[in-house]
Structures are given as structure tokens and as C-alpha cells.
mmCIF file of C-alpha atoms in Angstrom:
data_model
loop_
_atom_site.group_PDB
_atom_site.id
_atom_site.type_symbol
_atom_site.label_atom_id
_atom_site.label_comp_id
_atom_site.label_asym_id
_atom_site.label_seq_id
_atom_site.Cartn_x
_atom_site.Cartn_y
_atom_site.Cartn_z
ATOM 1 C CA MET W 1 57.626 -45.823 -64.534
ATOM 2 C CA LEU W 2 55.118 -43.810 -64.100
ATOM 3 C CA ILE W 3 53.622 -46.391 -61.407
ATOM 4 C CA GLN W 4 56.841 -46.831 -59.199
ATOM 5 C CA ILE W 5 56.568 -42.844 -58.891
ATOM 6 C CA ILE W 6 52.780 -42.713 -57.816
ATOM 7 C CA VAL W 7 53.413 -45.929 -55.390
ATOM 8 C CA SER W 8 56.285 -43.974 -53.658
ATOM 9 C CA ILE W 9 54.847 -41.169 -52.975
ATOM 10 C CA PHE W 10 51.863 -43.042 -51.541
ATOM 11 C CA LEU W 11 54.199 -45.925 -50.144
ATOM 12 C CA ILE W 12 56.961 -42.446 -47.721
ATOM 13 C CA LEU W 13 53.624 -40.741 -46.950
ATOM 14 C CA ILE W 14 52.491 -44.073 -45.183
ATOM 15 C CA ILE W 15 56.998 -44.400 -43.722
ATOM 16 C CA LEU W 16 55.869 -41.304 -41.919
ATOM 17 C CA LYS W 17 52.780 -41.737 -41.152
ATOM 18 C CA THR W 18 54.162 -45.314 -39.701
ATOM 19 C CA LEU W 19 56.590 -43.612 -38.223
ATOM 20 C CA GLY W 20 54.338 -40.444 -36.905
ATOM 21 C CA ARG W 21 52.498 -43.144 -34.687
ATOM 22 C CA ARG W 22 55.448 -44.397 -33.587
ATOM 23 C CA LYS W 23 55.899 -41.017 -31.702
ATOM 24 C CA THR W 24 52.549 -40.319 -30.375
ATOM 25 C CA LYS W 25 53.118 -44.268 -29.541
ATOM 26 C CA ASP W 26 50.639 -46.151 -30.867
ATOM 27 C CA LEU W 27 52.335 -48.837 -32.602
ATOM 28 C CA SER W 28 54.331 -50.511 -30.858
ATOM 29 C CA SER W 29 58.112 -50.497 -31.569
ATOM 30 C CA LYS W 30 58.161 -54.243 -33.110
ATOM 31 C CA GLU W 31 54.875 -53.483 -34.883
ATOM 32 C CA THR W 32 56.551 -49.785 -36.302
ATOM 33 C CA ILE W 33 59.134 -52.364 -37.685
ATOM 34 C CA ALA W 34 56.589 -54.860 -38.866
ATOM 35 C CA TRP W 35 55.487 -52.731 -41.011
ATOM 36 C CA LEU W 36 57.991 -50.522 -42.157
ATOM 37 C CA VAL W 37 59.242 -54.096 -43.103
ATOM 38 C CA VAL W 38 56.049 -53.873 -45.652
ATOM 39 C CA TRP W 39 55.696 -50.486 -47.191
ATOM 40 C CA ILE W 40 59.907 -51.066 -48.002
ATOM 41 C CA GLY W 41 59.908 -54.192 -48.999
ATOM 42 C CA THR W 42 56.350 -53.306 -51.605
ATOM 43 C CA GLY W 43 58.311 -50.666 -52.851
ATOM 44 C CA VAL W 44 60.989 -52.753 -53.763
ATOM 45 C CA ILE W 45 59.170 -54.754 -55.281
ATOM 46 C CA PHE W 46 57.870 -51.939 -57.808
ATOM 47 C CA TRP W 47 60.879 -51.235 -58.483
ATOM 48 C CA PHE W 48 62.867 -54.587 -58.748
ATOM 49 C CA PRO W 49 60.202 -56.782 -59.884
ATOM 50 C CA GLN W 50 61.925 -58.921 -61.521
ATOM 51 C CA GLN W 51 63.604 -60.046 -58.749
ATOM 52 C CA THR W 52 60.705 -61.810 -58.147
ATOM 53 C CA ASP W 53 61.009 -63.932 -60.678
ATOM 54 C CA LYS W 54 64.318 -65.119 -59.286
ATOM 55 C CA ILE W 55 62.534 -65.880 -55.780
ATOM 56 C CA SER W 56 60.106 -67.558 -57.494
ATOM 57 C CA LYS W 57 61.346 -70.343 -59.254
ATOM 58 C CA ILE W 58 63.419 -71.063 -55.955
ATOM 59 C CA LEU W 59 59.681 -71.451 -54.787
ATOM 60 C CA GLY W 60 58.557 -73.275 -57.694
ATOM 61 C CA VAL W 61 55.765 -69.972 -58.934
ATOM 62 C CA SER W 62 56.541 -69.929 -62.859
ATOM 63 C CA LYS W 63 56.121 -66.238 -62.061
ATOM 64 C CA GLY W 64 56.895 -63.446 -59.346
ATOM 65 C CA ALA W 65 53.730 -61.885 -59.466
ATOM 66 C CA ASP W 66 52.139 -64.902 -58.901
ATOM 67 C CA LEU W 67 54.394 -64.898 -56.237
ATOM 68 C CA ILE W 68 53.353 -61.507 -55.511
ATOM 69 C CA THR W 69 49.520 -62.638 -54.956
ATOM 70 C CA TYR W 70 49.580 -65.779 -53.127
ATOM 71 C CA LEU W 71 51.836 -63.869 -50.830
ATOM 72 C CA ALA W 72 49.026 -60.773 -50.467
ATOM 73 C CA ILE W 73 46.134 -63.688 -49.733
ATOM 74 C CA ILE W 74 47.872 -65.414 -47.696
ATOM 75 C CA ILE W 75 49.250 -62.130 -45.715
ATOM 76 C CA LEU W 76 45.639 -60.801 -46.651
ATOM 77 C CA ALA W 77 43.500 -64.261 -44.724
ATOM 78 C CA TYR W 78 45.491 -63.752 -41.802
ATOM 79 C CA LEU W 79 45.724 -59.703 -41.409
ATOM 80 C CA ILE W 80 41.306 -60.805 -41.435
ATOM 81 C CA PHE W 81 41.682 -63.565 -39.045
ATOM 82 C CA ARG W 82 43.514 -61.636 -36.825
ATOM 83 C CA ILE W 83 40.718 -58.507 -36.910
ATOM 84 C CA PHE W 84 38.625 -60.630 -36.412
ATOM 85 C CA ILE W 85 39.819 -62.133 -33.557
ATOM 86 C CA HIS W 86 40.045 -57.929 -32.107
ATOM 87 C CA LEU W 87 36.251 -57.520 -32.857
ATOM 88 C CA ASP W 88 35.541 -60.765 -30.779
ATOM 89 C CA ARG W 89 37.684 -59.842 -27.554
ATOM 90 C CA ILE W 90 36.292 -56.168 -28.112
ATOM 91 C CA GLU W 91 32.883 -57.634 -27.804
ATOM 92 C CA LYS W 92 33.485 -59.652 -25.089
ATOM 93 C CA ASN W 93 34.757 -56.483 -23.815
ATOM 94 C CA ILE W 94 32.037 -54.809 -24.035
ATOM 95 C CA THR W 95 29.906 -57.049 -22.854
ATOM 96 C CA LYS W 96 32.041 -57.024 -20.164
ATOM 97 C CA LEU W 97 31.392 -53.834 -19.471
ATOM 98 C CA THR W 98 27.501 -53.451 -20.135
ATOM 99 C CA ARG W 99 27.273 -56.012 -17.450
ATOM 100 C CA GLU W 100 28.798 -55.342 -14.265
ATOM 101 C CA ASP W 101 27.175 -51.583 -15.202
ATOM 102 C CA THR W 102 23.644 -53.059 -15.737
ATOM 103 C CA LEU W 103 24.327 -55.269 -11.896
ATOM 104 C CA GLU W 104 25.594 -52.066 -9.686
ATOM 105 C CA ASP W 105 22.530 -50.848 -10.842
ATOM 106 C CA THR W 106 19.904 -52.563 -9.524
ATOM 107 C CA LYS W 107 18.603 -52.420 -6.391
ATOM 108 C CA LYS W 108 17.709 -55.683 -4.267
ATOM 109 C CA PRO W 109 14.625 -55.411 -4.532
ATOM 110 C CA LYS W 110 11.968 -56.060 -1.530
ATOM 111 C CA ASN W 111 9.889 -59.133 -3.105
ATOM 112 C CA LEU W 112 13.203 -61.256 -3.314
ATOM 113 C CA THR W 113 13.005 -63.858 -0.679
ATOM 114 C CA SER W 114 15.261 -64.002 1.737
ATOM 115 C CA MET U 1 17.786 -79.543 -2.668
ATOM 116 C CA ASN U 2 14.338 -79.508 -0.717
ATOM 117 C CA ASN U 3 11.082 -77.965 -2.152
ATOM 118 C CA ASN U 4 12.552 -74.940 -0.342
ATOM 119 C CA SER U 5 14.775 -74.353 -2.968
ATOM 120 C CA LYS U 6 15.090 -69.981 -4.089
ATOM 121 C CA ILE U 7 13.818 -70.952 -7.798
ATOM 122 C CA PHE U 8 14.448 -68.154 -10.234
ATOM 123 C CA ILE U 9 13.306 -67.520 -13.383
ATOM 124 C CA ILE U 10 15.094 -65.508 -15.752
ATOM 125 C CA VAL U 11 13.436 -64.522 -18.853
ATOM 126 C CA PRO U 12 15.655 -62.071 -21.570
ATOM 127 C CA ALA U 13 14.030 -59.537 -22.967
ATOM 128 C CA TYR U 14 14.690 -57.228 -26.474
ATOM 129 C CA ASN U 15 11.258 -55.853 -28.166
ATOM 130 C CA GLU U 16 9.107 -58.080 -26.632
ATOM 131 C CA GLU U 17 5.947 -55.132 -25.957
ATOM 132 C CA LYS U 18 3.788 -57.266 -27.461
ATOM 133 C CA ASN U 19 4.227 -60.767 -25.665
ATOM 134 C CA ILE U 20 6.150 -59.880 -21.824
ATOM 135 C CA GLY U 21 2.941 -58.406 -19.960
ATOM 136 C CA PRO U 22 0.762 -62.001 -20.526
ATOM 137 C CA VAL U 23 3.613 -64.494 -20.172
ATOM 138 C CA LEU U 24 4.714 -61.883 -16.750
ATOM 139 C CA SER U 25 0.785 -62.089 -15.535
ATOM 140 C CA GLU U 26 1.483 -65.733 -15.719
ATOM 141 C CA LEU U 27 4.372 -66.313 -14.431
ATOM 142 C CA THR U 28 4.360 -63.936 -10.850
ATOM 143 C CA GLN U 29 1.367 -65.929 -9.778
ATOM 144 C CA ASN U 30 3.205 -69.048 -9.837
ATOM 145 C CA TYR U 31 6.828 -67.701 -8.758
ATOM 146 C CA LYS U 32 8.259 -65.260 -6.278
ATOM 147 C CA ASN U 33 11.827 -64.622 -7.456
ATOM 148 C CA ILE U 34 11.901 -63.458 -11.092
ATOM 149 C CA ILE U 35 14.747 -61.420 -13.309
ATOM 150 C CA VAL U 36 13.636 -59.671 -16.733
ATOM 151 C CA VAL U 37 17.080 -58.900 -18.623
ATOM 152 C CA ASP U 38 16.296 -56.249 -21.267
ATOM 153 C CA ASP U 39 18.860 -56.254 -23.407
ATOM 154 C CA ALA U 40 18.541 -52.945 -24.497
ATOM 155 C CA SER U 41 14.846 -52.304 -25.915
ATOM 156 C CA LYS U 42 14.244 -49.488 -28.709
ATOM 157 C CA ASP U 43 9.895 -50.781 -28.148
ATOM 158 C CA LYS U 44 7.630 -49.972 -24.398
ATOM 159 C CA THR U 45 8.367 -53.710 -22.627
ATOM 160 C CA THR U 46 10.294 -52.374 -19.979
ATOM 161 C CA ASP U 47 7.232 -50.213 -19.609
ATOM 162 C CA ILE U 48 4.891 -53.089 -19.883
ATOM 163 C CA VAL U 49 7.588 -54.841 -17.332
ATOM 164 C CA LYS U 50 7.481 -51.399 -14.439
ATOM 165 C CA LYS U 51 4.062 -52.437 -13.924
ATOM 166 C CA PHE U 52 5.555 -55.996 -12.281
ATOM 167 C CA PRO U 53 6.358 -57.385 -8.836
ATOM 168 C CA ILE U 54 9.383 -58.151 -10.126
ATOM 169 C CA THR U 55 13.613 -57.358 -10.721
ATOM 170 C CA LEU U 56 14.226 -55.683 -13.737
ATOM 171 C CA LEU U 57 18.380 -55.952 -15.291
ATOM 172 C CA GLU U 58 18.517 -52.889 -17.919
ATOM 173 C CA HIS U 59 21.497 -53.150 -20.245
ATOM 174 C CA LYS U 60 22.192 -50.186 -21.853
ATOM 175 C CA ILE U 61 23.539 -51.626 -24.880
ATOM 176 C CA ASN U 62 22.144 -54.688 -27.239
ATOM 177 C CA ARG U 63 24.541 -58.316 -26.226
ATOM 178 C CA GLY U 64 22.251 -61.197 -27.000
ATOM 179 C CA GLN U 65 20.217 -63.297 -26.184
ATOM 180 C CA GLY U 66 23.353 -65.356 -24.119
ATOM 181 C CA ALA U 67 24.960 -62.272 -22.332
ATOM 182 C CA ALA U 68 21.101 -61.344 -20.758
ATOM 183 C CA LEU U 69 21.269 -64.616 -20.084
ATOM 184 C CA GLU U 70 24.471 -64.706 -18.048
ATOM 185 C CA THR U 71 23.931 -61.131 -16.956
ATOM 186 C CA GLY U 72 20.394 -63.031 -15.111
ATOM 187 C CA ASN U 73 22.828 -65.786 -13.977
ATOM 188 C CA GLN U 74 24.725 -63.963 -12.335
ATOM 189 C CA TYR U 75 22.048 -61.717 -10.523
ATOM 190 C CA ALA U 76 21.212 -65.085 -9.650
ATOM 191 C CA LEU U 77 23.646 -66.804 -7.117
ATOM 192 C CA LYS U 78 24.436 -63.093 -5.974
ATOM 193 C CA ASN U 79 20.901 -63.869 -4.309
ATOM 194 C CA GLY U 80 21.444 -67.426 -3.206
ATOM 195 C CA ALA U 81 19.562 -68.541 -5.693
ATOM 196 C CA ASP U 82 19.187 -72.803 -5.065
ATOM 197 C CA LEU U 83 17.443 -73.301 -8.896
ATOM 198 C CA ILE U 84 18.031 -71.142 -12.413
ATOM 199 C CA VAL U 85 15.812 -71.706 -15.062
ATOM 200 C CA HIS U 86 15.686 -69.687 -18.214
ATOM 201 C CA PHE U 87 12.170 -68.833 -20.032
ATOM 202 C CA ASP U 88 11.461 -66.738 -23.812
ATOM 203 C CA ALA U 89 9.628 -63.519 -23.018
ATOM 204 C CA ASP U 90 7.647 -64.565 -25.832
ATOM 205 C CA GLY U 91 5.470 -66.583 -24.715
ATOM 206 C CA GLN U 92 6.536 -69.158 -27.066
ATOM 207 C CA PHE U 93 7.075 -71.607 -23.730
ATOM 208 C CA LEU U 94 4.257 -73.096 -21.005
ATOM 209 C CA VAL U 95 4.414 -71.301 -17.532
ATOM 210 C CA ASN U 96 3.030 -74.697 -15.944
ATOM 211 C CA GLU U 97 5.715 -76.791 -17.990
ATOM 212 C CA ILE U 98 8.632 -74.673 -15.179
ATOM 213 C CA GLU U 99 6.707 -77.480 -12.087
ATOM 214 C CA ASP U 100 8.096 -80.719 -14.875
ATOM 215 C CA LEU U 101 11.699 -79.257 -15.191
ATOM 216 C CA ILE U 102 12.271 -78.073 -11.678
ATOM 217 C CA LYS U 103 11.295 -81.166 -10.145
ATOM 218 C CA PRO U 104 14.490 -83.693 -11.450
ATOM 219 C CA ILE U 105 16.626 -80.729 -9.703
ATOM 220 C CA ILE U 106 15.040 -80.698 -6.524
ATOM 221 C CA HIS U 107 14.064 -84.689 -5.890
ATOM 222 C CA GLU U 108 16.173 -86.652 -8.188
ATOM 223 C CA ASP U 109 19.875 -84.789 -8.309
ATOM 224 C CA TYR U 110 19.725 -84.188 -11.763
ATOM 225 C CA GLU U 111 22.195 -81.336 -13.052
ATOM 226 C CA ILE U 112 20.307 -79.702 -15.577
ATOM 227 C CA VAL U 113 17.350 -79.922 -16.898
ATOM 228 C CA LEU U 114 15.802 -79.573 -20.406
ATOM 229 C CA GLY U 115 13.090 -78.704 -22.409
ATOM 230 C CA SER U 116 12.675 -81.239 -25.562
ATOM 231 C CA ARG U 117 9.856 -79.712 -28.673
ATOM 232 C CA PHE U 118 10.219 -83.357 -29.784
ATOM 233 C CA LEU U 119 9.648 -86.690 -26.431
ATOM 234 C CA GLU U 120 5.609 -86.800 -26.306
ATOM 235 C CA LYS U 121 4.244 -83.882 -26.407
ATOM 236 C CA LYS U 122 3.207 -82.645 -29.775
ATOM 237 C CA SER U 123 4.316 -78.448 -30.925
ATOM 238 C CA LYS U 124 2.889 -77.812 -34.303
ATOM 239 C CA ILE U 125 7.096 -77.153 -35.312
ATOM 240 C CA PRO U 126 6.875 -75.012 -38.270
ATOM 241 C CA TRP U 127 7.579 -77.756 -41.703
ATOM 242 C CA ILE U 128 10.577 -76.618 -42.496
ATOM 243 C CA LYS U 129 12.429 -76.251 -38.762
ATOM 244 C CA LYS U 130 11.378 -80.115 -38.350
ATOM 245 C CA ASN U 131 12.659 -81.339 -41.950
ATOM 246 C CA LEU U 132 15.030 -79.027 -42.492
ATOM 247 C CA LEU U 133 16.869 -76.401 -40.110
ATOM 248 C CA PHE U 134 16.166 -78.776 -36.450
ATOM 249 C CA PRO U 135 17.958 -81.638 -38.299
ATOM 250 C CA LEU U 136 20.741 -79.945 -40.048
ATOM 251 C CA GLY U 137 21.750 -77.924 -35.878
ATOM 252 C CA HIS U 138 21.562 -81.663 -34.269
ATOM 253 C CA LEU U 139 23.864 -82.730 -36.979
ATOM 254 C CA VAL U 140 26.374 -79.590 -35.700
ATOM 255 C CA ASN U 141 26.007 -80.497 -31.959
ATOM 256 C CA LYS U 142 26.528 -84.298 -33.241
ATOM 257 C CA ILE U 143 29.855 -83.903 -35.260
ATOM 258 C CA PHE U 144 31.458 -80.770 -33.792
ATOM 259 C CA PHE U 145 30.092 -81.276 -30.181
ATOM 260 C CA LYS U 146 29.289 -84.930 -29.466
ATOM 261 C CA ILE U 147 26.332 -83.583 -27.871
ATOM 262 C CA LYS U 148 23.419 -86.255 -28.031
ATOM 263 C CA LEU U 149 20.095 -84.833 -27.825
ATOM 264 C CA THR U 150 17.161 -84.737 -28.862
ATOM 265 C CA ASP U 151 16.805 -80.696 -28.867
ATOM 266 C CA PRO U 152 19.733 -79.000 -28.282
ATOM 267 C CA GLN U 153 18.675 -75.770 -29.444
ATOM 268 C CA SER U 154 15.729 -75.408 -26.664
ATOM 269 C CA GLY U 155 15.767 -72.559 -24.734
ATOM 270 C CA PHE U 156 13.506 -74.239 -22.280
ATOM 271 C CA ARG U 157 15.857 -74.995 -19.216
ATOM 272 C CA ALA U 158 16.030 -75.477 -16.226
ATOM 273 C CA MET U 159 20.056 -75.006 -13.886
ATOM 274 C CA SER U 160 21.063 -76.099 -10.804
ATOM 275 C CA ARG U 161 22.835 -72.877 -8.923
ATOM 276 C CA ASP U 162 26.925 -75.594 -8.684
ATOM 277 C CA ALA U 163 25.819 -76.207 -12.771
ATOM 278 C CA VAL U 164 25.267 -72.416 -13.370
ATOM 279 C CA GLN U 165 28.449 -71.927 -11.176
ATOM 280 C CA LYS U 166 30.093 -74.208 -13.195
ATOM 281 C CA ILE U 167 28.532 -73.395 -17.607
ATOM 282 C CA LYS U 168 29.512 -69.467 -17.620
ATOM 283 C CA ILE U 169 27.781 -68.499 -20.874
ATOM 284 C CA GLU U 170 30.347 -66.957 -23.572
ATOM 285 C CA GLN U 171 28.432 -66.758 -26.262
ATOM 286 C CA ASP U 172 26.276 -63.926 -26.663
ATOM 287 C CA GLN U 173 24.183 -64.495 -28.759
ATOM 288 C CA MET U 174 21.849 -67.354 -30.313
ATOM 289 C CA ALA U 175 24.341 -70.414 -30.081
ATOM 290 C CA HIS U 176 24.339 -70.686 -25.946
ATOM 291 C CA CYS U 177 22.653 -73.198 -25.928
ATOM 292 C CA SER U 178 24.748 -75.015 -28.133
ATOM 293 C CA GLU U 179 27.288 -73.368 -25.624
ATOM 294 C CA ILE U 180 25.249 -74.527 -22.315
ATOM 295 C CA LEU U 181 25.353 -78.389 -23.831
ATOM 296 C CA HIS U 182 28.614 -78.626 -24.182
ATOM 297 C CA LYS U 183 30.210 -77.312 -21.678
ATOM 298 C CA ALA U 184 27.278 -79.071 -19.147
ATOM 299 C CA PHE U 185 28.329 -82.447 -21.408
ATOM 300 C CA LYS U 186 32.150 -81.956 -20.830
ATOM 301 C CA TYR U 187 31.765 -81.351 -17.051
ATOM 302 C CA LYS U 188 30.349 -84.473 -16.630
ATOM 303 C CA LEU U 189 26.690 -82.930 -15.409
ATOM 304 C CA LYS U 190 23.770 -84.940 -14.715
ATOM 305 C CA ILE U 191 21.075 -84.064 -17.106
ATOM 306 C CA LYS U 192 17.117 -85.091 -19.093
ATOM 307 C CA GLU U 193 14.820 -83.760 -21.664
ATOM 308 C CA VAL U 194 11.501 -83.441 -20.176
ATOM 309 C CA PRO U 195 8.848 -83.266 -22.986
ATOM 310 C CA MET U 196 7.882 -79.678 -23.819
ATOM 311 C CA THR U 197 5.219 -77.872 -25.617
ATOM 312 C CA VAL U 198 6.427 -75.019 -27.832
ATOM 313 C CA ILE U 199 3.348 -72.007 -29.074
ATOM 314 C CA TYR U 200 5.150 -71.121 -32.707
ATOM 315 C CA HIS U 201 3.606 -66.582 -32.747
ATOM 316 C CA ARG U 202 6.022 -66.819 -35.313
ATOM 317 C CA PHE U 203 9.443 -68.234 -37.742
ATOM 318 C CA GLY U 204 11.913 -67.419 -34.715
ATOM 319 C CA ASN U 205 15.649 -68.506 -36.425
ATOM 320 C CA ASN U 206 15.599 -68.422 -40.087
ATOM 321 C CA PHE U 207 18.141 -70.376 -42.244
ATOM 322 C CA GLY U 208 20.509 -67.286 -42.034
ATOM 323 C CA GLY U 209 19.970 -67.295 -38.059
ATOM 324 C CA GLY U 210 21.122 -70.732 -38.208
ATOM 325 C CA LEU U 211 24.292 -70.143 -39.916
ATOM 326 C CA LYS U 212 25.304 -66.882 -37.979
ATOM 327 C CA ILE U 213 24.681 -69.438 -34.672
ATOM 328 C CA LEU U 214 27.523 -71.884 -36.915
ATOM 329 C CA LYS U 215 29.746 -69.868 -37.723
ATOM 330 C CA ASP U 216 29.987 -68.617 -34.109
ATOM 331 C CA LEU U 217 30.021 -71.952 -32.775
ATOM 332 C CA ILE U 218 32.639 -72.998 -34.944
ATOM 333 C CA PHE U 219 34.462 -69.413 -35.024
ATOM 334 C CA ARG U 220 34.687 -69.650 -31.043
ATOM 335 C CA LYS U 221 36.337 -73.056 -31.479
ATOM 336 C CA ILE U 222 39.093 -71.979 -33.647
ATOM 337 C CA ILE U 223 40.474 -68.639 -31.459
ATOM 338 C CA LYS U 224 39.935 -71.080 -27.868
#
């Protein structure tokens, strides 16, 4: 019971933070909904863990806890992949800006042949 | 292309204060259009470069050798280069062998010419590189990129203007060697390998560096 209360307080704070970021337009509507589904879903699992057993049986996994672990690994792997792609894009943009800045800064020297 | 072709030598440099002076000294005696791309060196590389009659391009942030070469390529293209040579700043390559690289482009219509450490000339290659890292690199290049050359990781290359326009280097770090070859094969460019000598002052890419190249290549292949 105590863990459920602690997690619930934590989740409420995260939900408020998510809504706050939507208000300042740091998150789009779609992103806000996606994150709310994740946080509310996490709360539901913590309050009704036995429900996951039913879903896990349908999916052929022996225990609900195992199902959550599998899903968590898949979701985390996906998020890491997305972060990699995002980082790669940022790196590319930094290179592009650095290059543009370098080429703009450089004046054509006199010693170049025509 | 003819003997009056405008040749640009691009020298990417990062913390090369110990080696770049003699390299530029020799290059400036033989070639006019020399571009050093300083990749945000922390030592006195730029101070040394400024003593020579060459063009210095300075990256404000370190972006890697591939990124520096692409900056040099773009500058050379903008300034009317007919032929571009990539030359290392660490004194591993011989200036008099540049001629061997550019001749096939000028006289035989080749579009890319690569120096190879494994053709006739004998370079003193460290044992672990020769027997472990290079064979592994060859295998990866053969499997993933269908590149069949004697020395796919060679950084000594000459390219025609058309080839440079087609091959935009997107690999900022060391994986650009494989990327250039992959694109050269993809665009069906006429490629030739010529023997070259490499003087090893230091080990260069170690096993970790090799793995990083592999990771960069595979990651780029996945997200493309």
C-alpha cells in the first residue's frame, strides 16, 4: 500500500509537469496524450497489479510482472533508439552550422590561382 | 581534364603542431592551392599554419576528420577546383606520391584514385593492424558495402570535381573512408588504386577506434 501511495504522488507530480510543459507549448497535443497514457497506465498497473496477469495469460506470458518487464525493455529500447536518432540529427545540425560559419568567415586568399 | 587543371590539396588537421610544419613546407613547394581545415585544435596548429601561404579554414567546434574534409571539399568546389586531393597533416604520406594519384584522373579519365598500402610499395605497417584490424575492416566493407579494394581505409585519395560533387561526406568521424568508397561504387565512378608509402609515426586508429567506425557505419545504415 505504501509503495502505491509513493508512486501515485510521484506520478501526479509528473502528470502536472507534463501538463505544464503542454501549457508552455514545449510538448505537442500528441506528445502530451502519449505521455499521459504512459503515466496513467503506470498508475493503473501499480493499483491493480492482478489485472496484468489476465492480459499476460492472453498474450501467453506466465506472470503479469514478466509481461511488464518485457514491455519495459521494448519501450526503453525504442526510446533509446529515438534518442540516438535525435542526437544524430543534432550532431548533423552542429556540423552544418560549424561548416557554414567556417566558410562564411573565410575570405578568398590572394594566392589562389584563377 | 588537362595539365592546367586546378588542383586543391585538402589537409584536415587536429592538434598537429608537431607534424604539420614540415608537411606544409613540402606541400607549398609543389602545389599552390592548399587548404588546411583546422578542426578546433587545442594546440598551436593554427599558429604554425598561418606562417605558410595557404588557406586556413577553422572549425570553431571539433567535428571530426570527415566533417573537416567535407568543409574543405565545399570550399574547393566554390573556388573552382578541378581535382581535389585529401592529404593527412601527420606526415604519414609522401608529397611526391600525390603526382601518382592525380595522373590517372588527368590522363586516364579516372574519377577517384586511392593510395593503397598493400600494392607494390612496402609500408611498415604495425603487426596488429596488418593481421587483425585491416582484415576485419576489409571483411566489414565487403559484407556491408560490397567494397572490394586492397585498402578501403586509405585516407590518401584524389577525386575529380564531378566525383566530389556527387560524394557528399556525411560521416563526420573516421567512417568517412568507407562512406566515400560506398558512394563511389553506388554512383559507378571509375576507381583506381595506386601504390603508396605510409610512414607510421604512431599507431593511428586502435581497436576501439575501429569499433567506433563500425558502429557509425552500421548505425547510419539502420537509420537511413
